[in-house]
XYZ file of C-alpha atoms in Angstrom:
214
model
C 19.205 -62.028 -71.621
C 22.041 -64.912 -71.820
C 21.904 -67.490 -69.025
C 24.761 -65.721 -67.087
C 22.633 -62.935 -66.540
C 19.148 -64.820 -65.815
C 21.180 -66.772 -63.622
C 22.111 -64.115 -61.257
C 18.840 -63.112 -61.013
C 17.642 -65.881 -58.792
C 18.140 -66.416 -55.473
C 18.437 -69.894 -54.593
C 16.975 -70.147 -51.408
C 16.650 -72.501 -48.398
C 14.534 -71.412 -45.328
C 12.816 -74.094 -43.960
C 12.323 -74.199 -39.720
C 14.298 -77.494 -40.314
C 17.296 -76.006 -42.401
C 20.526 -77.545 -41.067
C 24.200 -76.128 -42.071
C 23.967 -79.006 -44.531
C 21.603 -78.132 -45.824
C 22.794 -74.050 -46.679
C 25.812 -76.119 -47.852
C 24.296 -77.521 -50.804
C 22.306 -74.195 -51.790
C 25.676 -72.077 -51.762
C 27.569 -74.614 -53.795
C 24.721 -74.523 -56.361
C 24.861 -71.249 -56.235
C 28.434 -70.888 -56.943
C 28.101 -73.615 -59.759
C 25.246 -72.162 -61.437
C 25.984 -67.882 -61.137
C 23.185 -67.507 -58.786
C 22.492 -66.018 -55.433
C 22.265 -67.686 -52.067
C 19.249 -66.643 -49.870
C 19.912 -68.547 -46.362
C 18.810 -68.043 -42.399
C 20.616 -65.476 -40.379
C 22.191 -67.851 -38.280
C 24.878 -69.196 -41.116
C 25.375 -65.780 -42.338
C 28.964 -65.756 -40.843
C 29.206 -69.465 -42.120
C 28.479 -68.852 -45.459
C 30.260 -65.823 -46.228
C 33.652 -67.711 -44.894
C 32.603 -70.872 -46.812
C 31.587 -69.278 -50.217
C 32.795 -65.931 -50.429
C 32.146 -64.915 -54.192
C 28.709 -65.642 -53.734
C 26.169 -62.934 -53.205
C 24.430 -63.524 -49.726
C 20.603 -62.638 -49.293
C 19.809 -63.025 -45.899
C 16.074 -62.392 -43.600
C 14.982 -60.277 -40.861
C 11.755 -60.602 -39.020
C 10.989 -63.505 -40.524
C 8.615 -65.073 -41.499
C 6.124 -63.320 -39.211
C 7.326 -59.745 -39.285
C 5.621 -59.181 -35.825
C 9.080 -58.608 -33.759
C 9.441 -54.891 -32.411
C 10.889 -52.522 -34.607
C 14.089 -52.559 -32.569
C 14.653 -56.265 -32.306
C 14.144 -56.201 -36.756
C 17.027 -53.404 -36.831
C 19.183 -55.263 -34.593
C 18.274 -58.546 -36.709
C 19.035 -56.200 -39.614
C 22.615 -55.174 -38.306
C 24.262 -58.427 -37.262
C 23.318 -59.819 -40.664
C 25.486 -57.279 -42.532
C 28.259 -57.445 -39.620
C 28.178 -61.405 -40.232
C 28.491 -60.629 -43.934
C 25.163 -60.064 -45.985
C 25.191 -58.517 -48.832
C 21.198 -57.891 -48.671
C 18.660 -58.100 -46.423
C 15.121 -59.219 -47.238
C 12.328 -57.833 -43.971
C 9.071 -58.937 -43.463
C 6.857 -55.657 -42.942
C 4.011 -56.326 -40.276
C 0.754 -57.202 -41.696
C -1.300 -57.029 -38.277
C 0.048 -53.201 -38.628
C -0.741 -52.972 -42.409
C -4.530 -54.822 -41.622
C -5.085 -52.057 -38.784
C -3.699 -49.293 -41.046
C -1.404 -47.990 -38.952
C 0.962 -46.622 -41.480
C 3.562 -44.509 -38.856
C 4.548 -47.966 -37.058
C 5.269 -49.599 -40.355
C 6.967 -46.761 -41.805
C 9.197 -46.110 -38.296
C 10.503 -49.790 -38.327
C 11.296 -50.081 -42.235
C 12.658 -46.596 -42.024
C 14.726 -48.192 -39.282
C 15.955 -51.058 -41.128
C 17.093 -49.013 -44.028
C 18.964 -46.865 -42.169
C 20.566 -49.306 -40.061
C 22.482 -50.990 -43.131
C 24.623 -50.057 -46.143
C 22.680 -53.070 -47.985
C 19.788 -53.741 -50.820
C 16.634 -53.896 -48.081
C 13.465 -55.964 -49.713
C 10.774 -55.022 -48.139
C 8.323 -58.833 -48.048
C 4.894 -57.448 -48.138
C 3.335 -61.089 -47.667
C 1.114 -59.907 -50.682
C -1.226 -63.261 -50.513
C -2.401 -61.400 -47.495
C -3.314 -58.506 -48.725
C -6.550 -57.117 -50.945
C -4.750 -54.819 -53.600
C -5.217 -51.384 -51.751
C -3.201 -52.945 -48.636
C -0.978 -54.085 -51.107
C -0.312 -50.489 -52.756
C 0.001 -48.542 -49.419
C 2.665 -51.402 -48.119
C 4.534 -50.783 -51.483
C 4.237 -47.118 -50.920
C 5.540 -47.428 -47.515
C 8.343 -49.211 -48.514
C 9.402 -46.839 -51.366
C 9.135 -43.525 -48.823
C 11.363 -45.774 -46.489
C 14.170 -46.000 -49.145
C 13.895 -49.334 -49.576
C 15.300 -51.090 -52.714
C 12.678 -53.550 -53.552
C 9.450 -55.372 -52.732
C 9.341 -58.610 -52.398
C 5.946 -60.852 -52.969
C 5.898 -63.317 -50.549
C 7.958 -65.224 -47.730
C 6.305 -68.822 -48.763
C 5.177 -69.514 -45.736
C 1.356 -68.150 -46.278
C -1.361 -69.691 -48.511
C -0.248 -68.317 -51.888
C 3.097 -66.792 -53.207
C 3.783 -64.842 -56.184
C 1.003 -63.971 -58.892
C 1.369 -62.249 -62.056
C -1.421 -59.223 -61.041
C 0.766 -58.772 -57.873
C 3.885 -58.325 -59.424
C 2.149 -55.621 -62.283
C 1.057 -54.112 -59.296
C 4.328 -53.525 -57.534
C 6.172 -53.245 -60.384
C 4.847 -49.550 -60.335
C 6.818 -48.599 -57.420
C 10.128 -50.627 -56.885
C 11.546 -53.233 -58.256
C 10.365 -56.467 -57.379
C 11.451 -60.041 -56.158
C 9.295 -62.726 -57.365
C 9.046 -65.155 -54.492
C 6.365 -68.150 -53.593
C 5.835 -70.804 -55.822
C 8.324 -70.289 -58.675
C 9.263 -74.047 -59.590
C 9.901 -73.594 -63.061
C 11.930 -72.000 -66.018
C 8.557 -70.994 -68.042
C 7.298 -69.665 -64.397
C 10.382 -67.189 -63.703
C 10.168 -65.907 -67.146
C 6.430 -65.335 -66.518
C 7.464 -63.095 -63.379
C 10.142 -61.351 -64.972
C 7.899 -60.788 -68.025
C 5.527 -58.786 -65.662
C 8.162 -56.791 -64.338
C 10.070 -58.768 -62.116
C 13.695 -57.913 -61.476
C 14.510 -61.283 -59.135
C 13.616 -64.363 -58.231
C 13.823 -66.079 -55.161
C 13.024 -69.826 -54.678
C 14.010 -73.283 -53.605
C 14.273 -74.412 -57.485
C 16.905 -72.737 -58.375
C 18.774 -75.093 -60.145
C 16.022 -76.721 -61.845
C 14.727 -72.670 -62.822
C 18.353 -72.518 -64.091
C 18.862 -75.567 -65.857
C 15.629 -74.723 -68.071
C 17.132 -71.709 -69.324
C 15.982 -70.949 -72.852
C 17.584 -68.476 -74.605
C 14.421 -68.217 -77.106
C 12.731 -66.956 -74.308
C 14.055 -63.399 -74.125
C-alpha cells in the first residue's frame, strides 16, 4: 500500500462539543494536503463541502449518544447528504442493544440506510459491549444494508481494540476509531482487518507512513 492509498484511508476527524468552524477549517485543509478524509459535525456540513470540495466528507448522526428517536436519526441522516456528505457515520442505540430489543434497532438503521444514497457506518460503541452484544449489533447492521461498522465514537471509556476489530471484521468492513494516535497503531488496525481509520491524528498517523510496513 503506497502512502496515497493509506492516506485516504483515514479520516481526519474533529468532533469535540467545543469544535468551532475554525477549528473544521484546519482538519479539511489537512485533509486536502495530506489525501485524507474529513470527518466533521453536521452543522458545517454545508460549510465544508463549499470550502473544500474535493475532499471526501464523513459526517455523524445520532451522535454520540445514539438515543434520539429513530425519526429524528433519519432526518439527521437526510440533511447531512442534502448539505453535502458523502457518508454518514450513526450511532446505533446501546440502551436498545443492552435490553435486546433487536426490531427497534433494526427499524431505525434500516431507516437510515434507506433514507440516503451514502456509505452508512453503523458506530456500535463496542467498549460497551461484551462480545455477543457486539456480534448481534454487527449482525444488525449488515441485515440493515449498512456499509460498515464502526468501533467506537471516542467518547466512552475505551476505543478501538485489536479483538474487536477481528471480531467485526467477519461481517462488514470496519472503521477503526478510538484511540488511534499513531502510524504503528493504524497499521495494527488495518492488519486485523480494518478497512478505515478515523481519528484526530491524522496528520501525525500520516506523516509516519512507512512503506516497509505493508
Amino acid at each position: 500500500m503506497d502512502r496515497a492509498e493509506f492516506a485516504a484511508r483515514i479520516d481526519h476527524t474533529v468532533l469535540g462539543p467545543e469544535t468551532t468552524w475554525s477549528d473544521v477549517e484546519q482538519v479539511l485543509d489537512a485533509a486536502a494536503e495530506h489525501g485524507m478524509n474529513a470527518c466533521i459535525p453536521p452543522c458545517y456540513v454545508a460549510e465544508a463541502a463549499e470550502y473544500a470540495p474535493d475532499v471526501t466528507l464523513v459526517t455523524v448522526c445520532g451522535f454520540p449518544h445514539g438515543q434520539e428517536a429513530p425519526g429524528a436519526k433519519e432526518d439527521e441522516a437526510e440533511r447531512a447528504w442534502e448539505d453535502g456528505a458523502d457518508e454518514i457515520d450513526v450511532v446505533l442505540n446501546v440502551g436498545r442493544l443492552h435490553d435486546a430489543d433487536g426490531d427497534a434497532i433494526a427499524d431505525e438503521l434500516e431507516r437510515v440506510v434507506a433514507a440516503v444514497p451514502l456509505p452508512v457506518k453503523v458506530i456500535v460503541e463496542a467498549p460497551l459491549l461484551g462480545v455477543g452484544e457486539l456480534r448481534t449489533a454487527c449482525e444488525l447492521a449488515e441485515d440493515a444494508g449498512a456499509a460498515f461498522v464502526k468501533t467506537a465514537t471516542g467518547f466512552s471509556d475505551g476505543g478501538a481494540t485489536v479483538e474487536d476489530v477481528e471480531i467485526m471484521a467477519e461481517y462488514l468492513p470496519v472503521k477503526a476509531s478510538g484511540g488511534i494516535g499513531s502510524f504503528e497503531e493504524a497499521v495494527g488496525m488495518l492488519e486485523a482487518g480494518a478497512e478505515r481509520i478515523g481519528a484526530s491524528s491524522g496528520v501525525e498517523i500520516v506523516d509516519g507512513y512507512d512503506a516497509e510496513a505493508f
